[in-house]
Short mmCIF file of C-alpha atoms and ligand atoms in Angstrom, two decimals:
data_model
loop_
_atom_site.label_atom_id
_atom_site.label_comp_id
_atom_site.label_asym_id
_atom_site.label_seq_id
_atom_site.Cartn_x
_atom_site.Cartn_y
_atom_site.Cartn_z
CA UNK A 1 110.75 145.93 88.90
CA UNK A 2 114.31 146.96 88.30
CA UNK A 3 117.57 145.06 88.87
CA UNK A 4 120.67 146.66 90.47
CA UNK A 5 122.75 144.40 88.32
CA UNK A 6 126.11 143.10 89.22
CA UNK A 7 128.11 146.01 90.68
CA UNK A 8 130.74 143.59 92.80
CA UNK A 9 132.73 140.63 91.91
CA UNK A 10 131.62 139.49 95.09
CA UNK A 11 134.51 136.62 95.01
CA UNK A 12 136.72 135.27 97.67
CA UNK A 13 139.88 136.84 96.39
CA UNK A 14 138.01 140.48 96.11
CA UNK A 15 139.92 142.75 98.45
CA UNK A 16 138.68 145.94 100.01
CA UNK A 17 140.75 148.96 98.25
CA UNK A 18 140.19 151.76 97.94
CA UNK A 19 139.41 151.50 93.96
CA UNK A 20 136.77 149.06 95.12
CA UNK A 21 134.01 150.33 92.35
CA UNK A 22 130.46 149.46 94.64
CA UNK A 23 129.51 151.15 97.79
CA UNK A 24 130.52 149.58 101.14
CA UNK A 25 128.83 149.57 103.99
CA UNK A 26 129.03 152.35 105.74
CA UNK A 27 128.85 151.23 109.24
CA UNK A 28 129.12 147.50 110.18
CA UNK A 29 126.41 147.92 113.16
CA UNK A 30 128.02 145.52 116.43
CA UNK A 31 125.30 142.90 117.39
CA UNK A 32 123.60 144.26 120.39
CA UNK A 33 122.09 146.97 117.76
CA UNK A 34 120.28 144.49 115.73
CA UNK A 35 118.90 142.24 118.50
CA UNK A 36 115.49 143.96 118.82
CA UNK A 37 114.92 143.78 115.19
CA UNK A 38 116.49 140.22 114.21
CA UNK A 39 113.21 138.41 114.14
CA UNK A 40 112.34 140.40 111.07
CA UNK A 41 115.22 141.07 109.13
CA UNK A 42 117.29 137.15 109.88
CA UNK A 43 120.38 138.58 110.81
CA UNK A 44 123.79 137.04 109.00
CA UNK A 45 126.36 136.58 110.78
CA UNK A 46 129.44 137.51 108.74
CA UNK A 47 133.12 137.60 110.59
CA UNK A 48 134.04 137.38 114.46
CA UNK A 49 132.47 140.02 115.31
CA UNK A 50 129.81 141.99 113.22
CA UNK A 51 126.17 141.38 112.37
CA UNK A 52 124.66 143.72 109.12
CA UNK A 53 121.17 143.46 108.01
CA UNK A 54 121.40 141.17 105.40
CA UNK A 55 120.83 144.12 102.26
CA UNK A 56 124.25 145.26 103.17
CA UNK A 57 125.61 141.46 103.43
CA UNK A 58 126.85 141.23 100.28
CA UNK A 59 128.58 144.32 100.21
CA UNK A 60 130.94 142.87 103.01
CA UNK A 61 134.81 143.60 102.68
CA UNK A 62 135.81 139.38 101.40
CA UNK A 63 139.16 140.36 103.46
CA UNK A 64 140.09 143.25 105.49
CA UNK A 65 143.27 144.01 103.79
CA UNK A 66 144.78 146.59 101.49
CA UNK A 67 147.70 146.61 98.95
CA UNK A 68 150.13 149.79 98.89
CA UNK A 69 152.03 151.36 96.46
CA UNK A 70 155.20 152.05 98.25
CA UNK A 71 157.91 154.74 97.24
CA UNK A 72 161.61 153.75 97.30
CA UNK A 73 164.39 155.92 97.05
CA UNK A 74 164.97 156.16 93.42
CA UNK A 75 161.35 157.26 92.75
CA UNK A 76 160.07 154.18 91.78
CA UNK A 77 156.82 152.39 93.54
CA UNK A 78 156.45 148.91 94.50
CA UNK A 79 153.61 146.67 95.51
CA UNK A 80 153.53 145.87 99.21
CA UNK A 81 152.50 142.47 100.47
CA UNK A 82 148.45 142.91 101.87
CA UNK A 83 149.03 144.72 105.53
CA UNK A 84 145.76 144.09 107.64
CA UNK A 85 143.78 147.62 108.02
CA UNK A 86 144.13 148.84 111.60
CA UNK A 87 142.10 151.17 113.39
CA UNK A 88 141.41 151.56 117.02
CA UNK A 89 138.41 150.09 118.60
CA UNK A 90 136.49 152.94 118.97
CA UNK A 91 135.90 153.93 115.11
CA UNK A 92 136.54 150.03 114.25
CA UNK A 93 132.44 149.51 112.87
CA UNK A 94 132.91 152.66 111.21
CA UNK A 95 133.72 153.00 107.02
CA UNK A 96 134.41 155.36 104.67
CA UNK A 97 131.95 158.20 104.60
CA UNK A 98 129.02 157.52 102.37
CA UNK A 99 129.78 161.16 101.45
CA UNK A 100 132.91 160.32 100.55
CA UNK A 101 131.88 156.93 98.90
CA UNK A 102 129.33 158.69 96.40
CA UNK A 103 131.67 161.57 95.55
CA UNK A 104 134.23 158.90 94.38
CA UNK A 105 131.15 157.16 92.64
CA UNK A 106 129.96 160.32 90.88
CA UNK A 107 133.35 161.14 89.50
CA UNK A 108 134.36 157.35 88.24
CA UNK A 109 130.65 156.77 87.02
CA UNK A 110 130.65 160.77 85.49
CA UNK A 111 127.09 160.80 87.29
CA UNK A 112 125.51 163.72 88.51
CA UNK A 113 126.35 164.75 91.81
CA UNK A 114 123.45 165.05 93.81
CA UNK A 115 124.71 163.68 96.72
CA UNK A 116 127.28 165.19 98.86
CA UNK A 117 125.68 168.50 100.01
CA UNK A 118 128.69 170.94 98.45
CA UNK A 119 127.25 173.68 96.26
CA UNK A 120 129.12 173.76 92.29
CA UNK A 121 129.10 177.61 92.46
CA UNK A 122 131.11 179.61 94.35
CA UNK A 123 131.06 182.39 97.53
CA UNK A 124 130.55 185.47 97.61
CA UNK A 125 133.40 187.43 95.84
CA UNK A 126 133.28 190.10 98.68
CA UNK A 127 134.18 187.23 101.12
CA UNK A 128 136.47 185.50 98.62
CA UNK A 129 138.29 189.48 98.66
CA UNK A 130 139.18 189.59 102.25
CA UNK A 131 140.81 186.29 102.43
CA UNK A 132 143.02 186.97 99.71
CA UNK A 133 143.50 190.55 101.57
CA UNK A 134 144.15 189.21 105.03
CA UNK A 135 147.21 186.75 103.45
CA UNK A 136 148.29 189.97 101.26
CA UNK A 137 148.07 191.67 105.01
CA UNK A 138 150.51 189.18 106.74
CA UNK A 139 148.08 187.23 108.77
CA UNK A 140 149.40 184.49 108.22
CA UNK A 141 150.31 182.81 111.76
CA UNK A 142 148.48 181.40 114.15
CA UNK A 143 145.01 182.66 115.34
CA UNK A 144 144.40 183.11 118.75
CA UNK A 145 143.50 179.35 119.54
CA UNK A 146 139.67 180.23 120.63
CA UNK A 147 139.11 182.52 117.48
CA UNK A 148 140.41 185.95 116.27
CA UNK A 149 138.80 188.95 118.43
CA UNK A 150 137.21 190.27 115.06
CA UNK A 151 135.59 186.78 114.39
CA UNK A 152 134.25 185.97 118.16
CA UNK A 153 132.72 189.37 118.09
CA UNK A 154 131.09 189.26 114.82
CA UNK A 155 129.38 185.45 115.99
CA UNK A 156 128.28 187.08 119.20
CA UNK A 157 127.03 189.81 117.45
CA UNK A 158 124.97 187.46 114.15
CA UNK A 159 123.77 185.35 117.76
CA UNK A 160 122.39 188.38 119.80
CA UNK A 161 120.30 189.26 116.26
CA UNK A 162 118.79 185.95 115.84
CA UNK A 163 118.39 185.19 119.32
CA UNK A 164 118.06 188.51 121.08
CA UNK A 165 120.83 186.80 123.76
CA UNK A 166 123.88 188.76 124.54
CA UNK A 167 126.91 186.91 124.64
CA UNK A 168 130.53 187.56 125.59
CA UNK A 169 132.58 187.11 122.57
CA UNK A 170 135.85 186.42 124.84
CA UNK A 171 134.16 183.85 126.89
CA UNK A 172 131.10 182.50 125.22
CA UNK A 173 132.38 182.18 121.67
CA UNK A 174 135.02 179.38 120.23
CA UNK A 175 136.09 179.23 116.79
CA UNK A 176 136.87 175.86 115.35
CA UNK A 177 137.92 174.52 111.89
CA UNK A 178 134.18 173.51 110.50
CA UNK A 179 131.04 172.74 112.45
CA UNK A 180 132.34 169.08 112.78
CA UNK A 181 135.37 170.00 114.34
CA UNK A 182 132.84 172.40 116.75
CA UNK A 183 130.68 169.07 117.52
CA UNK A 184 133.42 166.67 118.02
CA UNK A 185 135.04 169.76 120.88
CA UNK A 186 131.64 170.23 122.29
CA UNK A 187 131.45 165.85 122.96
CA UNK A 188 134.84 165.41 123.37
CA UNK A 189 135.14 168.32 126.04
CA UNK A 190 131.75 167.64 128.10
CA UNK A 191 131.03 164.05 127.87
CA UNK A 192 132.02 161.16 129.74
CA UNK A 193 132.61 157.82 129.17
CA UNK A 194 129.04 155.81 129.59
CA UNK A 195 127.37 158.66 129.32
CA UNK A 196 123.84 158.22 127.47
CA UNK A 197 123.39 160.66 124.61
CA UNK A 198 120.03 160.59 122.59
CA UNK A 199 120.04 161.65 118.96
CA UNK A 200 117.51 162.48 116.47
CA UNK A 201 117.61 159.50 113.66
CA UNK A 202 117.96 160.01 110.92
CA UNK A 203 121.24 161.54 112.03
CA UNK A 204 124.61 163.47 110.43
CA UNK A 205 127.24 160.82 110.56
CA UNK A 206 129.55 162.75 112.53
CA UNK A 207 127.19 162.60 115.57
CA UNK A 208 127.72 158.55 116.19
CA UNK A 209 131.33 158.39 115.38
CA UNK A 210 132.41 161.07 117.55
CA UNK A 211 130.02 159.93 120.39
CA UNK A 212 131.95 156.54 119.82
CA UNK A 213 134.96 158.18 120.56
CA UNK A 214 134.13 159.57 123.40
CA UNK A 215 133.04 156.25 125.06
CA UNK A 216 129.47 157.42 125.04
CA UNK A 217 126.02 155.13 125.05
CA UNK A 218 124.00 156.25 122.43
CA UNK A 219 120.06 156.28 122.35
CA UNK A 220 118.07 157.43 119.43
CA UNK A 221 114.36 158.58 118.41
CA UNK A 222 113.02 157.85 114.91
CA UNK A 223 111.86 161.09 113.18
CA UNK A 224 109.63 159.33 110.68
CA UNK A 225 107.96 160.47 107.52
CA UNK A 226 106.22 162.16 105.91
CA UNK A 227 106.48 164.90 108.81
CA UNK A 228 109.81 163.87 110.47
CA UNK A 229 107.58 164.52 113.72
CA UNK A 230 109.31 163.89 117.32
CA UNK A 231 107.63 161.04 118.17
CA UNK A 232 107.14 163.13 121.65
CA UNK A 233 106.32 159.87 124.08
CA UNK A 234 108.94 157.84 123.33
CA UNK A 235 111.45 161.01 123.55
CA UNK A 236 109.65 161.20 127.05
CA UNK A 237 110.52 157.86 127.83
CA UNK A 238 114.19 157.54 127.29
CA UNK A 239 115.01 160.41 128.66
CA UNK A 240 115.62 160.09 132.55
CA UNK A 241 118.58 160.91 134.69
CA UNK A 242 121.06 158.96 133.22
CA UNK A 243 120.93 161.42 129.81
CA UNK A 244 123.49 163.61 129.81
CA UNK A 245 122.85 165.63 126.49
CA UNK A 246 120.23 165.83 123.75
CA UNK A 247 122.33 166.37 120.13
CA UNK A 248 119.88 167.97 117.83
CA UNK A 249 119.67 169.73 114.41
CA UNK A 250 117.46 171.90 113.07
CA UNK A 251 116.86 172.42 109.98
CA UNK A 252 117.41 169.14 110.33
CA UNK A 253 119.78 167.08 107.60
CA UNK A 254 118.88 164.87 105.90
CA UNK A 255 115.01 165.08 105.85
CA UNK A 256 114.57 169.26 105.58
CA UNK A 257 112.67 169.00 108.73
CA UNK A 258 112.35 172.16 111.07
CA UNK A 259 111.46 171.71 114.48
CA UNK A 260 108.45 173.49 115.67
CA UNK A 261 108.21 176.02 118.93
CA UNK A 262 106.13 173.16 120.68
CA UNK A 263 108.75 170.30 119.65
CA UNK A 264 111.51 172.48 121.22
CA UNK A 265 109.00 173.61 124.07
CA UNK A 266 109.04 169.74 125.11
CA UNK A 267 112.85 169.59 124.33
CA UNK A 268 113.20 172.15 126.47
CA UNK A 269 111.59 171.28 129.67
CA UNK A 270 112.57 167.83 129.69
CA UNK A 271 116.33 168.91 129.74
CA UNK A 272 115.29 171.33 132.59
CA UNK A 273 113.63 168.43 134.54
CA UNK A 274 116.13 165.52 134.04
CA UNK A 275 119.51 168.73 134.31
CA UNK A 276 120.08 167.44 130.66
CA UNK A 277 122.98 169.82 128.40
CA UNK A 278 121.47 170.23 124.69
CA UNK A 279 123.71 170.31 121.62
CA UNK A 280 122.04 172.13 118.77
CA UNK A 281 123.34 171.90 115.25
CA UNK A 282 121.85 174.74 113.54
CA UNK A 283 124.55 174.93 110.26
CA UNK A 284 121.39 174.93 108.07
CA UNK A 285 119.59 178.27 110.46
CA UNK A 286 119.95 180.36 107.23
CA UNK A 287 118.42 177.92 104.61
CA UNK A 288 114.81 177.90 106.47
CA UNK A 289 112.10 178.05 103.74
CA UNK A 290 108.95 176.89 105.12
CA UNK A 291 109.05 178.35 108.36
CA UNK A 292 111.95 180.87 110.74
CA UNK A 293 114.57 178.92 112.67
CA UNK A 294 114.12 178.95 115.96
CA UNK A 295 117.73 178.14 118.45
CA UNK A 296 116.84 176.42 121.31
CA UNK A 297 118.93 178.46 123.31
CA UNK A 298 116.56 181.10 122.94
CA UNK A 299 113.94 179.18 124.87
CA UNK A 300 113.35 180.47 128.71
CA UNK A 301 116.12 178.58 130.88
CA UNK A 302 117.86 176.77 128.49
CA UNK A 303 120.78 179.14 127.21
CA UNK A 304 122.91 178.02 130.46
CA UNK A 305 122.53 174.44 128.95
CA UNK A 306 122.58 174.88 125.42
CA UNK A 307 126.18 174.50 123.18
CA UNK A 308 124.79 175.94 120.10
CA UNK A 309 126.71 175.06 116.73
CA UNK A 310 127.25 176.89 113.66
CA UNK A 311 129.77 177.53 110.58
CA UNK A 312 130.34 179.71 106.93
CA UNK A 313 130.05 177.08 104.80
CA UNK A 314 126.59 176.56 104.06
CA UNK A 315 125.13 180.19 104.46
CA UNK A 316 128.21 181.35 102.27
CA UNK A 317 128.83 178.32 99.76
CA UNK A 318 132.41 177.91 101.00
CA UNK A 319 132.17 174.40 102.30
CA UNK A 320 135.75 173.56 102.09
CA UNK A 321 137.00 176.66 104.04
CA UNK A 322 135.97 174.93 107.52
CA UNK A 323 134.89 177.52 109.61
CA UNK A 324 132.60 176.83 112.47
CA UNK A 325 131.83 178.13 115.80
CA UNK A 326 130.31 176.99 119.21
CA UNK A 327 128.42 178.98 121.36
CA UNK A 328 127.48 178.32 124.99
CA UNK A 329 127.81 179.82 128.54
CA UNK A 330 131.65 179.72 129.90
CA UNK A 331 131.22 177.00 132.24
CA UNK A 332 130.46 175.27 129.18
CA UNK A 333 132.53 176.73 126.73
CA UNK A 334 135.41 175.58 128.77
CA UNK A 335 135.22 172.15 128.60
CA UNK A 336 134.33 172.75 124.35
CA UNK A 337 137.73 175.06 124.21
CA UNK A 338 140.34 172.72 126.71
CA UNK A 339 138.71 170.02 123.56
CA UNK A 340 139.35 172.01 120.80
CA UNK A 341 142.82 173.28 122.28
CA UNK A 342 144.04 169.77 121.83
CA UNK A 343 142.32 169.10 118.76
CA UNK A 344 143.07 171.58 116.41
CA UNK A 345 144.33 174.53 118.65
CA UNK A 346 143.38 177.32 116.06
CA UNK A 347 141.40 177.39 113.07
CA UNK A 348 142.87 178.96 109.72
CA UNK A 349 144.11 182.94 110.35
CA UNK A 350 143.29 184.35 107.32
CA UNK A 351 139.87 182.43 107.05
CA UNK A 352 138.31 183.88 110.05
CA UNK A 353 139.48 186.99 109.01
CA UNK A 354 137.03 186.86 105.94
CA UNK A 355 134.37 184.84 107.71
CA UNK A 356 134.20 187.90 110.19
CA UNK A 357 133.65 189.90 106.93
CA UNK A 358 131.31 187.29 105.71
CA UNK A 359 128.78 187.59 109.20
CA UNK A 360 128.67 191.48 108.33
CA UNK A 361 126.95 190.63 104.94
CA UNK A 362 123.66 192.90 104.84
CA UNK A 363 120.19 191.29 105.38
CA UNK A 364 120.04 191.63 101.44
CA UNK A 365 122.96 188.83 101.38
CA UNK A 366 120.66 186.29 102.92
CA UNK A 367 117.44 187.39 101.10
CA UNK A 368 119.16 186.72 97.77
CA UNK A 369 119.94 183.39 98.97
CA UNK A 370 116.88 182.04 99.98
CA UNK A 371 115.63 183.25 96.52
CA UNK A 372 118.19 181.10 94.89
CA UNK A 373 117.59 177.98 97.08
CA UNK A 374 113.21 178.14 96.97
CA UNK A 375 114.21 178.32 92.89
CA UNK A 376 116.54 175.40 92.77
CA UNK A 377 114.41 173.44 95.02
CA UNK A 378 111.33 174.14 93.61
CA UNK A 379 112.99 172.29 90.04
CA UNK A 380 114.28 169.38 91.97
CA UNK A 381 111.15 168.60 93.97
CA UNK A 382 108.89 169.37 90.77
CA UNK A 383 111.56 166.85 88.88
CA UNK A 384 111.20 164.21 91.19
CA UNK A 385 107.47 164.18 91.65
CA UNK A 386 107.09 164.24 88.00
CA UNK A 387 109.80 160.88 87.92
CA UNK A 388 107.34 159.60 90.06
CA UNK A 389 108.95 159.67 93.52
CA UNK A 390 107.14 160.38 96.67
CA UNK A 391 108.99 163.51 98.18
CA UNK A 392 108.45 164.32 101.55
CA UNK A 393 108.05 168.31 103.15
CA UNK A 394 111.37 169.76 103.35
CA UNK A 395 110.79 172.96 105.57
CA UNK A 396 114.45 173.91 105.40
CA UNK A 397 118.55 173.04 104.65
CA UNK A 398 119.35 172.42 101.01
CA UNK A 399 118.14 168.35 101.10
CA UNK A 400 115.38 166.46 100.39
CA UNK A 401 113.97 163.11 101.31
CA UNK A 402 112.11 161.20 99.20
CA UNK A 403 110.78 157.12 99.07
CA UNK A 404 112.51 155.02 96.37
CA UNK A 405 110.08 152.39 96.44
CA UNK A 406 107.91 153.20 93.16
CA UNK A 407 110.85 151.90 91.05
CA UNK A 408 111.14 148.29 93.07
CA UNK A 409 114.75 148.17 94.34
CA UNK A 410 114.94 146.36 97.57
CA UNK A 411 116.36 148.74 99.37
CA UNK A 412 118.01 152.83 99.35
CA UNK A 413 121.69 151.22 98.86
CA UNK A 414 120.99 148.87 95.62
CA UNK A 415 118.48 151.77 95.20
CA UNK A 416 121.41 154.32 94.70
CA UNK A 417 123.90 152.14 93.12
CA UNK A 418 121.26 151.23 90.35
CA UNK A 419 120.62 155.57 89.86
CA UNK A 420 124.81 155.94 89.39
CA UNK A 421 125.30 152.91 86.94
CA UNK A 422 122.08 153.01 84.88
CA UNK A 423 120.45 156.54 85.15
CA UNK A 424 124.10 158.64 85.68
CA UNK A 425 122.59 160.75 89.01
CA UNK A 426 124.11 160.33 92.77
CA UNK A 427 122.13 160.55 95.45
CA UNK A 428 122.80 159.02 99.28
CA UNK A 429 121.23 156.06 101.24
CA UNK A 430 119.89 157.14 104.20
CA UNK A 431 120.16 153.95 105.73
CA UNK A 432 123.45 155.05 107.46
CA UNK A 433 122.04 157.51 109.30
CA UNK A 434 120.25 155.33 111.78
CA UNK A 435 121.42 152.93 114.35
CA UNK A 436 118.98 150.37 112.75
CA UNK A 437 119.84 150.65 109.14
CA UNK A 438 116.59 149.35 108.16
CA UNK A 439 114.31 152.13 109.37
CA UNK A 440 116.00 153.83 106.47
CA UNK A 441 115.97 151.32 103.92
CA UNK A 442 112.92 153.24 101.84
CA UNK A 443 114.44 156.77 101.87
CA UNK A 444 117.10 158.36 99.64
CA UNK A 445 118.46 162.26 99.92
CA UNK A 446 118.89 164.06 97.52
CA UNK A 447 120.64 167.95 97.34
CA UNK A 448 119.52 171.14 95.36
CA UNK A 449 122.49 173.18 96.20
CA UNK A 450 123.71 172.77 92.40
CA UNK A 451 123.10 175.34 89.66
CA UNK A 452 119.63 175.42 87.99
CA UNK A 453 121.03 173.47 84.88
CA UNK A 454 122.87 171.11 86.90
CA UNK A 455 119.58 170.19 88.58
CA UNK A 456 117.03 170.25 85.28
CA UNK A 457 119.85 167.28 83.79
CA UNK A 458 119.99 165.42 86.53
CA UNK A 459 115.91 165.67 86.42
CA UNK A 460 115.77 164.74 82.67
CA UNK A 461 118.16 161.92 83.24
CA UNK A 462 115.73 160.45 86.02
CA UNK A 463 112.71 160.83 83.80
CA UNK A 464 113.97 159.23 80.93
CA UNK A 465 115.91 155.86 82.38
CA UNK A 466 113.35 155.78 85.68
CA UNK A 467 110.03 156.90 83.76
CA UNK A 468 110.21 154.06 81.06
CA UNK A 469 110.14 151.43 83.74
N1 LIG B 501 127.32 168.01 105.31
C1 LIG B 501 127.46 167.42 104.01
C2 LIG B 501 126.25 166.59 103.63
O1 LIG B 501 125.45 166.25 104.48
C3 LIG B 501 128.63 166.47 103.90
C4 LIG B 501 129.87 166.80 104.64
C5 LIG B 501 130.87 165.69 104.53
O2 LIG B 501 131.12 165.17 103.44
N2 LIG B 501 131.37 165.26 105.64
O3 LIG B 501 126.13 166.25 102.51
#
């Protein structure tokens, strides 16, 4: 059995900066969450108005305030007095990303990054080229606020391939700064407030805080391991009239899953019974090992209902250029565009130049990267197996799942914090990607989209500080 040790003061006096060395919760869950499951877990009740399961308890900001180095004129900085944190009501449960939090971790802690899912090698030089072309060319203002002509086209063109559906790039195709920024449009611009959403847990953190925004009611199915199945009665159950949308993704992050024809054949005719909208993350659609992708939109009747969400940064390993796209029908691409209008309004010119250079890559471009990923994840699954994890199928993206338990930590947070201090590797908690935090208490993620030696240190590392136990 391992300890996590002491990794916060845990006093009185502790305040909640942004230095703060341990991982915080992620999100403080309101109480109505945790009712059904309060029996088992003995719920603490910590504050005025926020109940955690009680592995996250101690982790609990002692006060909700933050000191600030303030400038003054002459160029010198000065301690403020503690100003309470304010946020409005509607992201108030929510925290720092736990991306974020363990890229912070990794760097103080010089642990391996296995965590945040941002490759340590660069794009494609050819894409790379037309960037720095398109700024040497002058476009430099702004785009066109639904996405330069070139780019639109060139989505509506990589969409008719894969799905054999012909689009209109001038009215079916929205360019927005990253898939988030695509997903947040897509709920901001078609859903209501009280509108019941149902989401896939585990789930990409995005999803809940933007539905939370929007005034939404969220519902959720487990996908539970080892297959990550949809557990296809209960989905049957919750949905009903009252569901406005289904927000799916596939490949599916964080467990790798793909969903099968027959798991999108039920999707499917359940949003075409109960006149449900389907959101479909598919960032991941090039990165499918086991199995092809399959977009829902595809599927007979459900294009006219389907916003289907994409971006560069995966496919091309250029994660911080934020380039994403929705695709969907104009009736619904309007509400997605009057959204993004007021979000962003247009998405980086000379970006979307490239990324329209990108989407022309040959077949050969995507080949070679599959290659690269089956290699890379091939050493990480072989390395954790051999550490003595069990790691669950990952059909497709660039993660996988696997159960912590063998080494005895109570749960995936002390789990994680124990594999930064003592063993020097960064992985993420999955709990945070449920709206009961315990269903993921067993499961950590872990990311192969580092280079091969990267992967085989982080491996050795595990073996030799985990193994010994
Ligand atoms: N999509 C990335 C991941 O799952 C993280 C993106 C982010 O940090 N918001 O790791």
């Amino acid at each position: 059995m391992l300890h996590p040790g002491s990794l916060c003061c845990n006093s009185s006096h502790c305040t909640w900066t942004s230095s703060h060395e341990m991982l915080r919760p992620y999100i403080l869950k309101p109480f109505h969450i945790f009712q059904n499951v309060s029996k088992n877990t003995g719920i603490n009740n910590i504050g005025r108005s926020l109940r955690v399961p009680p592995f996250m308890a101690s982790q609990l900001p002692a006060a909700t305030t933050e000191h600030q180095l303030v400038s003054t004129q002459d160029g010198s900085s000065q301690n403020t007095a503690p100003q309470p944190l304010q946020v409005a009501k509607r992201l108030e449960k929510f925290k720092t990303t736990i991306f974020t939090q363990m890229s912070s971790l990794a760097i103080k802690h010089g642990a391996i990054n296995l965590g945040q899912g941002f490759p340590n090698f660069d794009g494609p030089e050819f894409v790379k080229e037309a960037a720095i072309q398109a700024i040497r060319d002058g476009k430099n203002q702004y785009a066109r606020g639904y996405g330069i002509p070139d780019l639109n086209s060139a989505v509506a063109d990589r969409f008719k391939k894969e799905t054999g559906l012909t689009v209109d790039p001038e009215k079916e195709v929205t360019v927005t700064s990253g898939c988030t920024e695509a997903i947040a449009a897509t709920i901001l611009g078609l859903i209501n407030p009280g509108d019941e959403v149902i989401l896939f847990a585990p789930f990409y953190d995005s999803y809940e805080a933007t539905l939370s925004m929007a005034g939404a009611k969220i519902k959720s199915v487990t996908l539970k391991p080892p297959n990550f199945s949809i557990p296809i009665d209960e989905l049957k159950s919750i949905v009903s009239k009252n569901t406005r949308a289904i927000l799916m993704n596939t490949p599916h992050n964080p467990t790798g899953k793909m969903f099968t024809r027959d798991e999108l054949n039920v999707i499917a005719s359940l949003c075409i019974e109960h006149d449900v909208l389907v959101f479909s993350d598919e960032v991941y659609d090039k990165l499918a090992f086991e199995m092809d992708h399959i977009s829902i939109a595809s599927l007979s009747g459900m294009y006219d209902r389907t916003v289907t969400l994409n971006s560069l940064g995966k496919t091309f390993s250029l994660t911080g250029w934020k380039i994403g796209w929705a695709v969907a029908p104009a009736h619904l691409t309007w509400g997605v565009r009057q959204a993004h209008s007021f979000l962003t309004f247009a998405t980086s010119t000379p970006m979307q130049y490239a990324a329209a250079t990108a989407l022309r890559a040959p077949d050969s471009y995507y080949e070679e990267l599959r290659r690269d990923y089956i290699a890379k994840k091939t050493i990480l699954v072989e390395g954790l197996e051999s550490v003595g994890f069990t790691v669950y199928p990952s059909s497709g993206t660039y993660f996988v799942v696997v159960d912590h338990t063998p080494f005895g930590l109570e749960n995936d947070v002390a789990f994680c914090e124990y594999l930064i201090k003592e063993v020097g590797v960064v992985a993420i908690p999955t709990s945070v990607f449920y709206l009961n935090p315990e269903e993921g208490k067993n499961l950590v993620r872990f990311t192969f989209c580092k280079d091969e030696g990267t992967l085989r240190s982080a491996v050795e590392r595990m073996k030799e500080k985990l193994l010994k136990k």
